mmCIF file of C-alpha atoms and ligand atoms in Angstrom:
data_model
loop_
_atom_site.group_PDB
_atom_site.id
_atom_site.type_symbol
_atom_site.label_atom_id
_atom_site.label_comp_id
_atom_site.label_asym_id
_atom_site.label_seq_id
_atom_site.Cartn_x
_atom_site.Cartn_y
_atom_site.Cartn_z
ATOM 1 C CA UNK A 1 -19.232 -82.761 50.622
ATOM 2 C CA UNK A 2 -20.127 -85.502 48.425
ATOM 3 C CA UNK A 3 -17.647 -86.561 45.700
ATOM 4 C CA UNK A 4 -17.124 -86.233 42.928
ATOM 5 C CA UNK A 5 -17.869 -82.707 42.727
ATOM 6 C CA UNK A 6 -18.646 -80.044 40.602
ATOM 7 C CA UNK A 7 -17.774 -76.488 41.625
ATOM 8 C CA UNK A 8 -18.468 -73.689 39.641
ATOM 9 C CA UNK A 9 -16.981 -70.711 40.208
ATOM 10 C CA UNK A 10 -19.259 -67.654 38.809
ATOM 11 C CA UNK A 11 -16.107 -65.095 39.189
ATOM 12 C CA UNK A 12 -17.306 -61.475 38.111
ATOM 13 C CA UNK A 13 -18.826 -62.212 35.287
ATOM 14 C CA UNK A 14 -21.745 -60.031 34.379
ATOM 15 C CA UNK A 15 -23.552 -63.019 33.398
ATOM 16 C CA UNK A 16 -23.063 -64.592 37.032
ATOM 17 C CA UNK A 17 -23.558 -61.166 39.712
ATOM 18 C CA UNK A 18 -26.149 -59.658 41.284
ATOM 19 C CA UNK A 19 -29.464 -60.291 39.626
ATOM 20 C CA UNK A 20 -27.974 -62.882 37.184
ATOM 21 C CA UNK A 21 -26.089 -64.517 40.304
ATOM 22 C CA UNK A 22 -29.513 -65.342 41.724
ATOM 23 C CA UNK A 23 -30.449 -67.226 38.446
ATOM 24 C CA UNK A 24 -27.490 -69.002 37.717
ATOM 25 C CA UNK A 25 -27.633 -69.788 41.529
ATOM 26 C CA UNK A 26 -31.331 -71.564 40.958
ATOM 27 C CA UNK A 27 -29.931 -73.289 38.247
ATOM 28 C CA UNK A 28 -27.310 -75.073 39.735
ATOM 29 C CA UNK A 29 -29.762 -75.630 42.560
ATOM 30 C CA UNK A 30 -32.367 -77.085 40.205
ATOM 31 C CA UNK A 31 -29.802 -79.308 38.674
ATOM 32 C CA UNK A 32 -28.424 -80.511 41.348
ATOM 33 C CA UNK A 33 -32.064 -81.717 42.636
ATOM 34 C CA UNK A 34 -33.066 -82.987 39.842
ATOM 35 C CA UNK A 35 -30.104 -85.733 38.584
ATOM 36 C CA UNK A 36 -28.724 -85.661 42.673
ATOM 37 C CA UNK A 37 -24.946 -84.454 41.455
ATOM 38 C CA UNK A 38 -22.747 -83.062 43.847
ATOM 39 C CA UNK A 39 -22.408 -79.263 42.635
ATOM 40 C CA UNK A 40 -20.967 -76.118 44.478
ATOM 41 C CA UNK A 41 -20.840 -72.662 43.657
ATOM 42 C CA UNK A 42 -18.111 -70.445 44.257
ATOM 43 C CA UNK A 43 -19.833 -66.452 44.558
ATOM 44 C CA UNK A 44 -18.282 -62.759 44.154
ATOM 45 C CA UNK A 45 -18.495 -61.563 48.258
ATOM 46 C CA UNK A 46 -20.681 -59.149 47.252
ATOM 47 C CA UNK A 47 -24.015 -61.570 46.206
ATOM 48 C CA UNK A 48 -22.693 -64.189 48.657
ATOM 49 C CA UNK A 49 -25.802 -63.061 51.448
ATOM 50 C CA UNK A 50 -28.213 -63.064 48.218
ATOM 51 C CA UNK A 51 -27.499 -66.363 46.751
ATOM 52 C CA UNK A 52 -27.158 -68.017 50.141
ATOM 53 C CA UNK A 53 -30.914 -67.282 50.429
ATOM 54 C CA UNK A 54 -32.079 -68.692 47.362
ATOM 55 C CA UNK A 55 -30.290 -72.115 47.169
ATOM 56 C CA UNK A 56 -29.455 -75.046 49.099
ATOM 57 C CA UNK A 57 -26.329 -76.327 47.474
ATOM 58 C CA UNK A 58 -22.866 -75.301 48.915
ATOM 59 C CA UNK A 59 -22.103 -71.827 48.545
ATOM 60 C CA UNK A 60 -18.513 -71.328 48.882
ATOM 61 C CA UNK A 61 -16.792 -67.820 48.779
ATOM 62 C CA UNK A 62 -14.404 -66.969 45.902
ATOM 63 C CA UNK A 63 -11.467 -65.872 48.194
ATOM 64 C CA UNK A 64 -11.153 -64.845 52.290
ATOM 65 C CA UNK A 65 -8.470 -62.638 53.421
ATOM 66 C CA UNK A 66 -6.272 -64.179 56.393
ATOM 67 C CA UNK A 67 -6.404 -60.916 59.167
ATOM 68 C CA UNK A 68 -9.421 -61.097 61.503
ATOM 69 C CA UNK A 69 -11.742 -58.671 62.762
ATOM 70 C CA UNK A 70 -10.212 -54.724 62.963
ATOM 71 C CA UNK A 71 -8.669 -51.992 61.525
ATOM 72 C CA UNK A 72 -8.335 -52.946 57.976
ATOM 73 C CA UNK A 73 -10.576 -51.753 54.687
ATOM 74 C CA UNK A 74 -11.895 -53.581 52.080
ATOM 75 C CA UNK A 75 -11.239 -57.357 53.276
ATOM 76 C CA UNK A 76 -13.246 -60.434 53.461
ATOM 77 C CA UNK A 77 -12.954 -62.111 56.479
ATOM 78 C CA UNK A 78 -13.419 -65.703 56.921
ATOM 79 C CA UNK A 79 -15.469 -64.879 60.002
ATOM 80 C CA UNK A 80 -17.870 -63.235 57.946
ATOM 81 C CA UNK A 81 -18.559 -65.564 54.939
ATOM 82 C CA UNK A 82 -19.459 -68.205 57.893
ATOM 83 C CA UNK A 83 -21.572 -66.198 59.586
ATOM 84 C CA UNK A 84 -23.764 -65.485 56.443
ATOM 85 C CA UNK A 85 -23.653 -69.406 55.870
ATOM 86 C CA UNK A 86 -21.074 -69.906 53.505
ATOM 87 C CA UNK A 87 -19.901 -74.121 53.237
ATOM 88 C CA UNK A 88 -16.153 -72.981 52.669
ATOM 89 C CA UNK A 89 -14.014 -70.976 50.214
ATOM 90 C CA UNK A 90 -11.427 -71.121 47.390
ATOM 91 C CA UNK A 91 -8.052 -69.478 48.059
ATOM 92 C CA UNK A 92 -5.005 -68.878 46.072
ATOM 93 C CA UNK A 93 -6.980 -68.823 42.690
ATOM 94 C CA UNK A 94 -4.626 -68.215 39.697
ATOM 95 C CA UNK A 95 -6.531 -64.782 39.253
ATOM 96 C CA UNK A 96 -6.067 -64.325 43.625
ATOM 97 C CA UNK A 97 -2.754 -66.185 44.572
ATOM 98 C CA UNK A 98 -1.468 -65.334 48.026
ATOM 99 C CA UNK A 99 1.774 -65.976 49.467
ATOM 100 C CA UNK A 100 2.467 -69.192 51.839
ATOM 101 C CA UNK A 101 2.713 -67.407 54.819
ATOM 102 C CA UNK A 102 -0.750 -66.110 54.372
ATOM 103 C CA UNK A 103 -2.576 -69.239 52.927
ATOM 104 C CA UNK A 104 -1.264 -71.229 56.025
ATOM 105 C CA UNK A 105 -2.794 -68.677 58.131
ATOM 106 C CA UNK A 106 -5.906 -68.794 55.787
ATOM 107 C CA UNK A 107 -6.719 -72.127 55.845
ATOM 108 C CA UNK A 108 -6.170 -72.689 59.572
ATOM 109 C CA UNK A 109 -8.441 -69.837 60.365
ATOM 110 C CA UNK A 110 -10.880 -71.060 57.886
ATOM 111 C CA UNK A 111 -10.975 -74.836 59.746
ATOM 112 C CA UNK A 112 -11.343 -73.405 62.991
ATOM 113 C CA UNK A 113 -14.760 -71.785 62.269
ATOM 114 C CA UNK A 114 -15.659 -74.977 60.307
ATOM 115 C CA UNK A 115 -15.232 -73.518 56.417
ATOM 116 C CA UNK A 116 -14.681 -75.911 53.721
ATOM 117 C CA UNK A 117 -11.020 -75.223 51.922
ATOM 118 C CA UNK A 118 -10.776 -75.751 48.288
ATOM 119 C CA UNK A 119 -7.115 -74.290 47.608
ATOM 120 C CA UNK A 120 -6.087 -73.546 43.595
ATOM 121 C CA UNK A 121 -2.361 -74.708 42.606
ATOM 122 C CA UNK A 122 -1.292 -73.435 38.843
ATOM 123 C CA UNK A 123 0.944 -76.675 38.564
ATOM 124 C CA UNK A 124 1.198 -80.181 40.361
ATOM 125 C CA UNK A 125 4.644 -78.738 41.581
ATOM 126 C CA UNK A 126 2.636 -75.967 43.978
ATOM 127 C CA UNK A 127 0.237 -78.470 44.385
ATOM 128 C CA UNK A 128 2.878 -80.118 46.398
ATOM 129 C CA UNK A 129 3.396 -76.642 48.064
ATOM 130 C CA UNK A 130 0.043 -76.224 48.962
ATOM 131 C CA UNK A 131 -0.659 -79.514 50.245
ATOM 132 C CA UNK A 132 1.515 -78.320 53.102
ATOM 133 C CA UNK A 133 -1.275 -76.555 54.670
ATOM 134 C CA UNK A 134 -3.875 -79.231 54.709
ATOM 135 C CA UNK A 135 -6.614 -77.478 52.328
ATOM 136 C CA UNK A 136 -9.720 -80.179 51.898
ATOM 137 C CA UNK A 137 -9.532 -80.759 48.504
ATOM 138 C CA UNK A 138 -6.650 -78.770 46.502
ATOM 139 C CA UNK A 139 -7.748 -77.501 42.927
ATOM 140 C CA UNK A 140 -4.568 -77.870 39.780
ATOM 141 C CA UNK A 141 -5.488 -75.713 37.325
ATOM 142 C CA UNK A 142 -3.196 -74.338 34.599
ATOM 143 C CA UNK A 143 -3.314 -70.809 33.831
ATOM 144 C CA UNK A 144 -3.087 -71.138 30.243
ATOM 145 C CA UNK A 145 -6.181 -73.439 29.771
ATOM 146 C CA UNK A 146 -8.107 -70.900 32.358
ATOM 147 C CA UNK A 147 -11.022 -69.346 29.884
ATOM 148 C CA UNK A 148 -10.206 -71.178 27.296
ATOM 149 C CA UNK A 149 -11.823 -73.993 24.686
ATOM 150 C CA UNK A 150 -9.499 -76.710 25.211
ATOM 151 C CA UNK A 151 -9.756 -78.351 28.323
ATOM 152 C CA UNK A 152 -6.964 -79.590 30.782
ATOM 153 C CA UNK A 153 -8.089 -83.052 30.294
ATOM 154 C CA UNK A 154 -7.765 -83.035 26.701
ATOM 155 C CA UNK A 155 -4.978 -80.978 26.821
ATOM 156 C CA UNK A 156 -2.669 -81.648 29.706
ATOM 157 C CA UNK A 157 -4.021 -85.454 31.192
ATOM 158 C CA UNK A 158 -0.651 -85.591 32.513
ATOM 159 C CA UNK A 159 -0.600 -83.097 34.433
ATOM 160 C CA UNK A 160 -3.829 -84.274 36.060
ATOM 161 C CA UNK A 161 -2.318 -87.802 36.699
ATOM 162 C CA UNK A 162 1.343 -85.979 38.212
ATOM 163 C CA UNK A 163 -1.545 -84.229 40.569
ATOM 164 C CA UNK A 164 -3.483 -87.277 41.863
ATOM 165 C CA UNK A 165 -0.054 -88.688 42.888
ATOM 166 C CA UNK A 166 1.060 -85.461 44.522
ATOM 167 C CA UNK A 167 -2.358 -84.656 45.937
ATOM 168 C CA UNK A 168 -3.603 -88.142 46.999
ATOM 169 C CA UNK A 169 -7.020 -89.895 46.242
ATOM 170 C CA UNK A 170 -10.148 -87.959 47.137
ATOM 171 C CA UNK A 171 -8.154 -85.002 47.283
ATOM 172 C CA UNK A 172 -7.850 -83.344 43.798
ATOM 173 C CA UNK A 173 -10.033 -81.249 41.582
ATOM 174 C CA UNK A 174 -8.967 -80.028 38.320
ATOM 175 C CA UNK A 175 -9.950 -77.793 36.205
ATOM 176 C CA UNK A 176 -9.380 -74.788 33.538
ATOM 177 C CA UNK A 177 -11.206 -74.817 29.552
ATOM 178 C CA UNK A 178 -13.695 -77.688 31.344
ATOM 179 C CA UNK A 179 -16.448 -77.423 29.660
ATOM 180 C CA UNK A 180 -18.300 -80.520 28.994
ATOM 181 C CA UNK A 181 -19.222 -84.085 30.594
ATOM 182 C CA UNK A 182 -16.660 -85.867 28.154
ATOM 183 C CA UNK A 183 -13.700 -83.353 30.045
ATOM 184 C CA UNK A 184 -15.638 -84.488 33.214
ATOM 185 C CA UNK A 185 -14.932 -88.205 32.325
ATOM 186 C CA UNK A 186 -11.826 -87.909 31.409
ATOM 187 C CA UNK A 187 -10.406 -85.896 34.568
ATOM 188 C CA UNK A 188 -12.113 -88.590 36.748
ATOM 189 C CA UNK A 189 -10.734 -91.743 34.991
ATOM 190 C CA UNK A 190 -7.299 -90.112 35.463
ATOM 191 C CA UNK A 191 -7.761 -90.096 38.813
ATOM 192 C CA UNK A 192 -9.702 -86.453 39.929
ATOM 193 C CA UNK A 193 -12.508 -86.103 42.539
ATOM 194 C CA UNK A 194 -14.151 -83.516 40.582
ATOM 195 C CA UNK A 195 -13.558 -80.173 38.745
ATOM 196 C CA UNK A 196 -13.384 -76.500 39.222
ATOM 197 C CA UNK A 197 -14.489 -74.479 36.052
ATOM 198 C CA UNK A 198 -16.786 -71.477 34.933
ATOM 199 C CA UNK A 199 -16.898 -70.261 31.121
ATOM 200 C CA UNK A 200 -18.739 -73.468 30.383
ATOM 201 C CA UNK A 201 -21.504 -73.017 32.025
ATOM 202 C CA UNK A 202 -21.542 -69.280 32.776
ATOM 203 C CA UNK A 203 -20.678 -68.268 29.434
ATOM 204 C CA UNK A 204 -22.547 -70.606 27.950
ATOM 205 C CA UNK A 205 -26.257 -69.494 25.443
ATOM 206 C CA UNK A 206 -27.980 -72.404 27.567
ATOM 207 C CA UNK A 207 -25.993 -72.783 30.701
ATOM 208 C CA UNK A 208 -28.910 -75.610 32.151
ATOM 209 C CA UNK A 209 -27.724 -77.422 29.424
ATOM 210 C CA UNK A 210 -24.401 -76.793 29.611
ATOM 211 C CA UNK A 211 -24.640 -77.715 33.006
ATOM 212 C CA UNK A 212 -26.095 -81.015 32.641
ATOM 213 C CA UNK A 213 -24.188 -81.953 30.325
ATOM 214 C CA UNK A 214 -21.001 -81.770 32.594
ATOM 215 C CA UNK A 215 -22.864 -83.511 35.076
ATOM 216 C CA UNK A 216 -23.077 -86.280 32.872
ATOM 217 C CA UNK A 217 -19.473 -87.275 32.974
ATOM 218 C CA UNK A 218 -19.851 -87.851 36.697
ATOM 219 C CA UNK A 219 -21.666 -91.103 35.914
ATOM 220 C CA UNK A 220 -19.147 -93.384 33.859
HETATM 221 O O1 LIG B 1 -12.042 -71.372 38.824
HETATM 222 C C1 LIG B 1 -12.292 -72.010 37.621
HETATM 223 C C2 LIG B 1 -11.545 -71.423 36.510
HETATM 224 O O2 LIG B 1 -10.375 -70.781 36.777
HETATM 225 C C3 LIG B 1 -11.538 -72.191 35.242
HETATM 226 O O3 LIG B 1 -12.165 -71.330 34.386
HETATM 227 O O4 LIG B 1 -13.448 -70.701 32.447
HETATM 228 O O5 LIG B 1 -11.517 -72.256 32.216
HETATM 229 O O6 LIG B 1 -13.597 -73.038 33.312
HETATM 230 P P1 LIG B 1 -12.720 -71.876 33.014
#
C-alpha cells in the first residue's frame, strides 16, 4: 500500500453501514481516483462482501478473531475476510483490544493468508508492545482524543514524535479527533506515514469535502 495513507475506519456508525456503507464506500473510491491519494477503508464484517463489490480501494476489516475454522459462534475469521477480498485488517482497536497472546496469533495468521495488518496501540509505550508482533504499519491513537474535536496532532505532537521513534519510519499511523488536512500535515511533518480516523469524514454534513480536505495535507 502506497504511503502516506489515509484509512478511514467507518466503525458502526449509522451513517457508514449497510446502505450508507455503500455510499461512503463510492466516495472514498471517487476521491481517491480523482486527486490519486492513498485511502483505505476499514468496514463493519457485516457490509464487508457489499462494499468489496462496489470499490476498488483497499477494504480492510475492522477486527479478525485469532481461532480458525470450527466450533465457535459469532467470530470473524481471518480466513474469511480474505476470501471475500479483503486487503488486510485492524486489530487491537481501542474500542476491540485483545490480549498479546492473541494478537501474536492474529497477526501471524493474518500474514500467512497474505492480509495487510494495521495494529492500534493507545500509547507509544504499547506501541512498543505491539511492535513485537510485526503488524505492517502499527496505528497510536489516544483514547481520549478518539471522537473528539481536537486532534492528536494539535493536541499531543509529542506523542506522535515518541511513536515514530518507537515504531520506525514508514511504520506509524496516527490518529484520534483527525479531522482535517492541516492535522494531516502536521502528523506527517512529525514524522507519521499516514492516519487512522472516522468522525471527520463520517460524521461530517459533506463528508466529500471533508474528505478532500484531509487529503490535502498529504501534499506539503
Ligand atoms: O479508528 C479511528 C478512530 O478511532 C479515530 O476516531 O473519530 O477520532 O477520527 P476519530
Amino acid at each position: 500500500m502506497k504511503l502516506p495513507v489515509i484509512i478511514v475506519n467507518f466503525k458502526v456508525y449509522q451513517e457508514a453501514t449497510g446502505e450508507n456503507a455503500l455510499k461512503l464506500a463510492r466516495i472514498h473510491d471517487e476521491v481517491a481516483a480523482e486527486t490519486g491519494a492513498s485511502i483505505g477503508i476499514a468496514v463493519n464484517a457485516v457490509d464487508l462482501v457489499n462494499v468489496i463489490g462496489t470499490v476498488k480501494i483497499p477494504v480492510f476489516a475492522q477486527h479478525v478473531d485469532h481461532t480458525g475454522y470450527g466450533s465457535w459462534t459469532g467470530k470473524v475469521l481471518a480466513e474469511q475476510v480474505k476470501a471475500v477480498g479483503c486487503y488486510g485488517t485492524l486489530l487491537n482497536h481501542a474500542e476491540y483490544q485483545i490480549g498479546n497472546e492473541e494478537l501474536e496469533q492474529s497477526v501471524k495468521k493474518c500474514h500467512e493468508l497474505g492480509l495487510f495488518v494495521i495494529a492500534c496501540a493507545e500509547t507509544p509505550a504499547r506501541a512498543a508492545e505491539v511492535k513485537k508482533f510485526e503488524p505492517d504499519l502499527i496505528a497510536v491513537e489516544p483514547p481520549d482524543l478518539i471522537g473528539g474535536d481536537i486532534s492528536v496532532s494539535r493536541a499531543e505532537p509529542g506523542v506522535i514524535v515518541e511513536a515514530v521513534k518507537i515504531a520506525g519510519q514508514g511504520r506509524l499511523l496516527v490518529g484520534a479527533g483527525v479531522k482535517s488536512g492541516e492535522d494531516v500535515k502536521i502528523a506527517l511533518q512529525l514524522g507519521a506515514s499516514g492516519v487512522l480516523l472516522a468522525s471527520g469524514v463520517i460524521k461530517a454534513d459533506d463528508p466529500k469535502k471533508a474528505l478532500l480536505d484531509i487529503v490535502k495535507g498529504l501534499d506539503f
